[in-house]
PDB file of C-alpha atoms in Angstrom:
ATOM      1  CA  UNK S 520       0.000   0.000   0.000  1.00  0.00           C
ATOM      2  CA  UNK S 521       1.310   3.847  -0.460  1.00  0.00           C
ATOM      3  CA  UNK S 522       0.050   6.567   0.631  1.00  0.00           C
ATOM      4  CA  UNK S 523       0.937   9.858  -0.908  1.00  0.00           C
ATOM      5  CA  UNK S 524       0.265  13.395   0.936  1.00  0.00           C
ATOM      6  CA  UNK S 525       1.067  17.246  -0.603  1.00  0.00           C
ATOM      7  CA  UNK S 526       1.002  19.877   1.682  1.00  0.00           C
ATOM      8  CA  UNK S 527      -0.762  22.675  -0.446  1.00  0.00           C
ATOM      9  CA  UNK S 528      -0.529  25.456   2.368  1.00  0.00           C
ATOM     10  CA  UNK S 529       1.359  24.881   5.715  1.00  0.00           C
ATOM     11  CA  UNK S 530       0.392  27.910   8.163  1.00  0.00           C
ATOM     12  CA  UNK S 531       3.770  30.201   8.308  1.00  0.00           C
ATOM     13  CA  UNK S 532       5.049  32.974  10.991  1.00  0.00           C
ATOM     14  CA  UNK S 533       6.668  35.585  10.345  1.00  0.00           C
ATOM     15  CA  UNK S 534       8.334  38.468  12.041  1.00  0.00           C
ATOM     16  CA  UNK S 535      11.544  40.521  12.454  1.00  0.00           C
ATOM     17  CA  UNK S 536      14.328  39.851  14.762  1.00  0.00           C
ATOM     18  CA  UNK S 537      17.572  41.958  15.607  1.00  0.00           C
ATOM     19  CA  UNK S 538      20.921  40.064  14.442  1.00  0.00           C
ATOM     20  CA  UNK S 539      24.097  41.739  15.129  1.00  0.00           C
ATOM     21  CA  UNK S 540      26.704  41.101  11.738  1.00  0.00           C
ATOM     22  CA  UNK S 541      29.965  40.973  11.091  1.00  0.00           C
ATOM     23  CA  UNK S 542      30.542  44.872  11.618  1.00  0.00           C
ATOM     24  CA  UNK S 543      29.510  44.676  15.220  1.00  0.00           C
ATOM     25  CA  UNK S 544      26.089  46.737  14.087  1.00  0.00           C
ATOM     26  CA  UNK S 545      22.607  45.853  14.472  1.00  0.00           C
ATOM     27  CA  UNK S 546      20.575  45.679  12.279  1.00  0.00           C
ATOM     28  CA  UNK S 547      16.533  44.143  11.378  1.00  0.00           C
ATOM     29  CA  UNK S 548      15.867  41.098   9.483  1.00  0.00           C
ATOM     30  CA  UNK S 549      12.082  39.891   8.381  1.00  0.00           C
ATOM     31  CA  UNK S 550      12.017  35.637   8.470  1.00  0.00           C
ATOM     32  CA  UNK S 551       9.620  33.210   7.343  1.00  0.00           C
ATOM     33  CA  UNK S 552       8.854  30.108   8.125  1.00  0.00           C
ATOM     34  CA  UNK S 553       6.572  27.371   8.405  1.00  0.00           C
ATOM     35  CA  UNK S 554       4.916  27.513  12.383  1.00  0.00           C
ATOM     36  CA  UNK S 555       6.070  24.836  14.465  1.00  0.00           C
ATOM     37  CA  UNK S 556       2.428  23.947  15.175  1.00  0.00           C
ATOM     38  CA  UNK S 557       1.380  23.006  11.621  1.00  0.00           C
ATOM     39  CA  UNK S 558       1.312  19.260  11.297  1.00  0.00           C
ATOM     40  CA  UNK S 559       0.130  15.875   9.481  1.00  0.00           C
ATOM     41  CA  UNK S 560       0.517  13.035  11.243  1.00  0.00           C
ATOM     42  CA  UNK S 561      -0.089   9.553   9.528  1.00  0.00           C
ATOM     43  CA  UNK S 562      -0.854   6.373  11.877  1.00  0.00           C
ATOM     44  CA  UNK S 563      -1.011   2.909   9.895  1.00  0.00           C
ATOM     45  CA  UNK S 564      -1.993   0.135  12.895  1.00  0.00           C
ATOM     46  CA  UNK S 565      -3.438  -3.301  12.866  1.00  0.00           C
ATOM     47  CA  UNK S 566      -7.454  -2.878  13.007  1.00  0.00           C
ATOM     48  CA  UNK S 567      -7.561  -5.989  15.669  1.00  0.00           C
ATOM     49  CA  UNK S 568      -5.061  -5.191  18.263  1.00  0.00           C
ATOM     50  CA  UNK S 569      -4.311  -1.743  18.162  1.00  0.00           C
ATOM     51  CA  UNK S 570      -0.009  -2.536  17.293  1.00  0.00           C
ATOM     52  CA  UNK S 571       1.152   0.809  15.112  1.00  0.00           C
ATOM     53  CA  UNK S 572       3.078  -0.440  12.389  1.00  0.00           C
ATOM     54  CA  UNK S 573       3.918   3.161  11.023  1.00  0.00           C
ATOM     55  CA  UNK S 574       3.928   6.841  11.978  1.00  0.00           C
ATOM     56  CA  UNK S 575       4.900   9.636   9.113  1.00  0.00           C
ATOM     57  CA  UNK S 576       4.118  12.661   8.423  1.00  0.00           C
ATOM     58  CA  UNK S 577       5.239  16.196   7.895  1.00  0.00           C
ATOM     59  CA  UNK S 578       5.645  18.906  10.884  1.00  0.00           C
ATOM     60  CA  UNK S 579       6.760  17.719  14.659  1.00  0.00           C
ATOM     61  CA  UNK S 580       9.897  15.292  14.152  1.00  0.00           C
ATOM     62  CA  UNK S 581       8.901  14.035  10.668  1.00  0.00           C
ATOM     63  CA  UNK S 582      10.461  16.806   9.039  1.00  0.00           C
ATOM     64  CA  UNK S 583       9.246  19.316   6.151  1.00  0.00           C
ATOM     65  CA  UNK S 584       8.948  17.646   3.259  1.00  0.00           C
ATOM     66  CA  UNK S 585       5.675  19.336   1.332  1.00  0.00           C
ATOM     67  CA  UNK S 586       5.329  16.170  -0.521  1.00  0.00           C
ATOM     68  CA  UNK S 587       5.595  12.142   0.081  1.00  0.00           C
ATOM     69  CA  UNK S 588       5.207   8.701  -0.265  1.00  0.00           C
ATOM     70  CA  UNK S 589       4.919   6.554   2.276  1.00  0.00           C
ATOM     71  CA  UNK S 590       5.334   2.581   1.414  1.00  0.00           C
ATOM     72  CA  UNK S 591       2.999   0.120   3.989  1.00  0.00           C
ATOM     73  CA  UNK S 592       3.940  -3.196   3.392  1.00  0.00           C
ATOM     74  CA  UNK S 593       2.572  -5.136   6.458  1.00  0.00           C
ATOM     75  CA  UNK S 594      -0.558  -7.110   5.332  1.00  0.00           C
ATOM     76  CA  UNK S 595      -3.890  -7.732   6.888  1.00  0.00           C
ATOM     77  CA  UNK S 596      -6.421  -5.645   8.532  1.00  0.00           C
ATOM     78  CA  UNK S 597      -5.222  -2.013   8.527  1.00  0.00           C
ATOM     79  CA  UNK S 598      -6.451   1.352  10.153  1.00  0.00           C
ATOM     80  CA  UNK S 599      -5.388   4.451   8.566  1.00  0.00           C
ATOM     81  CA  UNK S 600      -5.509   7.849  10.667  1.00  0.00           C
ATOM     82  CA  UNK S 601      -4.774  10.781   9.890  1.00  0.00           C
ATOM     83  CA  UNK S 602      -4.661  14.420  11.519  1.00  0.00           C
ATOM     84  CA  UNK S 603      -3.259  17.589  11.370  1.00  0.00           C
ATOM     85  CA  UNK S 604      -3.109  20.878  12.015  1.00  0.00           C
ATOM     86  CA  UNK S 605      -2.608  24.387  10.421  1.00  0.00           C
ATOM     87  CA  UNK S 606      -1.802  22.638   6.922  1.00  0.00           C
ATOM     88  CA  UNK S 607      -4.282  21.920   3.458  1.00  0.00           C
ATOM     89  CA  UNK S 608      -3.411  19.037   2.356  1.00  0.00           C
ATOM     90  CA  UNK S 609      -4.092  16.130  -0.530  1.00  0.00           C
ATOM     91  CA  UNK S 610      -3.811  12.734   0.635  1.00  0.00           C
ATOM     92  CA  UNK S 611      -4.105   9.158  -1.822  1.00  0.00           C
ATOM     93  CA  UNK S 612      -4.078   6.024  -1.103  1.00  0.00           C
ATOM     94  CA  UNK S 613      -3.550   3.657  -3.087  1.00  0.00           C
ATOM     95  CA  UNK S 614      -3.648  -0.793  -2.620  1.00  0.00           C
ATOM     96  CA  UNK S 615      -3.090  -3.335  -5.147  1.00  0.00           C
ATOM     97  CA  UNK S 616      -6.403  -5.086  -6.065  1.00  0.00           C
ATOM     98  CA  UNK S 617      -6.564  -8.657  -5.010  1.00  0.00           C
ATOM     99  CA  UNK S 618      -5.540 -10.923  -7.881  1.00  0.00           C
ATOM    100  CA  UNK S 619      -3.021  -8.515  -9.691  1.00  0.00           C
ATOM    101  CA  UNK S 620      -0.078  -9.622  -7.779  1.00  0.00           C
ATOM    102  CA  UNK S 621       1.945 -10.387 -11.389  1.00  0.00           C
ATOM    103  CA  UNK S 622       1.048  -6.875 -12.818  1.00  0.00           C
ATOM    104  CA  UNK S 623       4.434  -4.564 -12.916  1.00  0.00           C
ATOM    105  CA  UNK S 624       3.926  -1.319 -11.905  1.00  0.00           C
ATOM    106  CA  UNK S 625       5.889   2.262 -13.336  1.00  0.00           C
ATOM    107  CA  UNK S 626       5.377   5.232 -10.943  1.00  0.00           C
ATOM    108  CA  UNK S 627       6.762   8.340 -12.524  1.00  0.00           C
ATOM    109  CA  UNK S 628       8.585  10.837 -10.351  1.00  0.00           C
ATOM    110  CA  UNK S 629       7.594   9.163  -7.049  1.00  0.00           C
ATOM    111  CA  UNK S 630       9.987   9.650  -3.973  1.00  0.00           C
ATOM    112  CA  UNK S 631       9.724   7.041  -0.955  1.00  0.00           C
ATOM    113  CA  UNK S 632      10.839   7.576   2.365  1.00  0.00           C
ATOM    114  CA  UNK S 633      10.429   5.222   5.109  1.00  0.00           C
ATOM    115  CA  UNK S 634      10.803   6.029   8.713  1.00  0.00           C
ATOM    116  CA  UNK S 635      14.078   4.685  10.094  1.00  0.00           C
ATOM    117  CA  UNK S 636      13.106   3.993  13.264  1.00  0.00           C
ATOM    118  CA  UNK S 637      10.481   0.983  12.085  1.00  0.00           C
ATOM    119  CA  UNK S 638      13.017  -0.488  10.042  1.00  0.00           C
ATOM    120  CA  UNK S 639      14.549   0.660   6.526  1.00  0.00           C
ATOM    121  CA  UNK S 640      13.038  -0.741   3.809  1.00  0.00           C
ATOM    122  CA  UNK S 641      13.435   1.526   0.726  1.00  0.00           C
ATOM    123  CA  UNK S 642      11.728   1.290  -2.266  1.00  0.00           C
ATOM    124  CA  UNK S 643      13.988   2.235  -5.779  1.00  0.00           C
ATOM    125  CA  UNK S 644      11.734   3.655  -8.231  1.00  0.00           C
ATOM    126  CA  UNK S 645      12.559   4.175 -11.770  1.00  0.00           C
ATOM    127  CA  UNK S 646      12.778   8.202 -12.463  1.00  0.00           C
ATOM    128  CA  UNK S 647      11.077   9.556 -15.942  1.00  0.00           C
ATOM    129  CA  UNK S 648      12.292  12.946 -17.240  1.00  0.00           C
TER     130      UNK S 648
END
């Protein structure tokens, strides 16, 4: 199974802040950036007992990335969540249909990331142009 999320608008902050430079002076600088409290948290578990077999997302300690795909390959009876906050986002899913377990599959400009501390398996795509 993948699942594939966008983040289409994350909630930003911005302000000014006083940095002293390299000539001793002070002087303003405006920042942006994304606010710490925007988030989308993905939760793959096992339907019958409850046992979380994956946790991704973007925001917290996930990281920034605006756009993934996330590779699930435990079988059997799965529970998706999902939530967020302060972000728009477009989330697919996609599973193989029973029966088509032969069937090569091409995914153009896909990037997988799996979360190390579950276990690595990565998934090498082939890249179109």
């Amino acid at each position: 199974m993948y699942i594939n999320y966008t983040i289409k608008d994350p909630s930003y902050i911005t302000g000014t802040k006083i940095v002293v430079g390299h000539s001793s002076q002070a002087e303003s600088v405006t920042y942006k950036q994304i606010n710490p409290a925007s988030y989308l948290e993905i939760t793959v578990r096992s339907r019958t007992n409850g046992t979380i077999y994956l946790q991704d997302g973007f925001g917290k300690e996930y990281g920034q990335y605006l756009a993934k795909t996330i590779k699930i390959t435990k079988p059997g009876d799965l529970l998706i969540e999902f939530s967020g906050n302060k972000v728009t986002a477009n989330i697919g899913v996609w599973v193989k249909p029973v029966g088509n377990f032969d069937e090569n599959v091409t995914f153009a400009n896909v990037e997988c990331k799996s979360p190390k501390k579950f276990g690595s398996s990565s998934l090498d795509l082939p890249k179109t142009s």
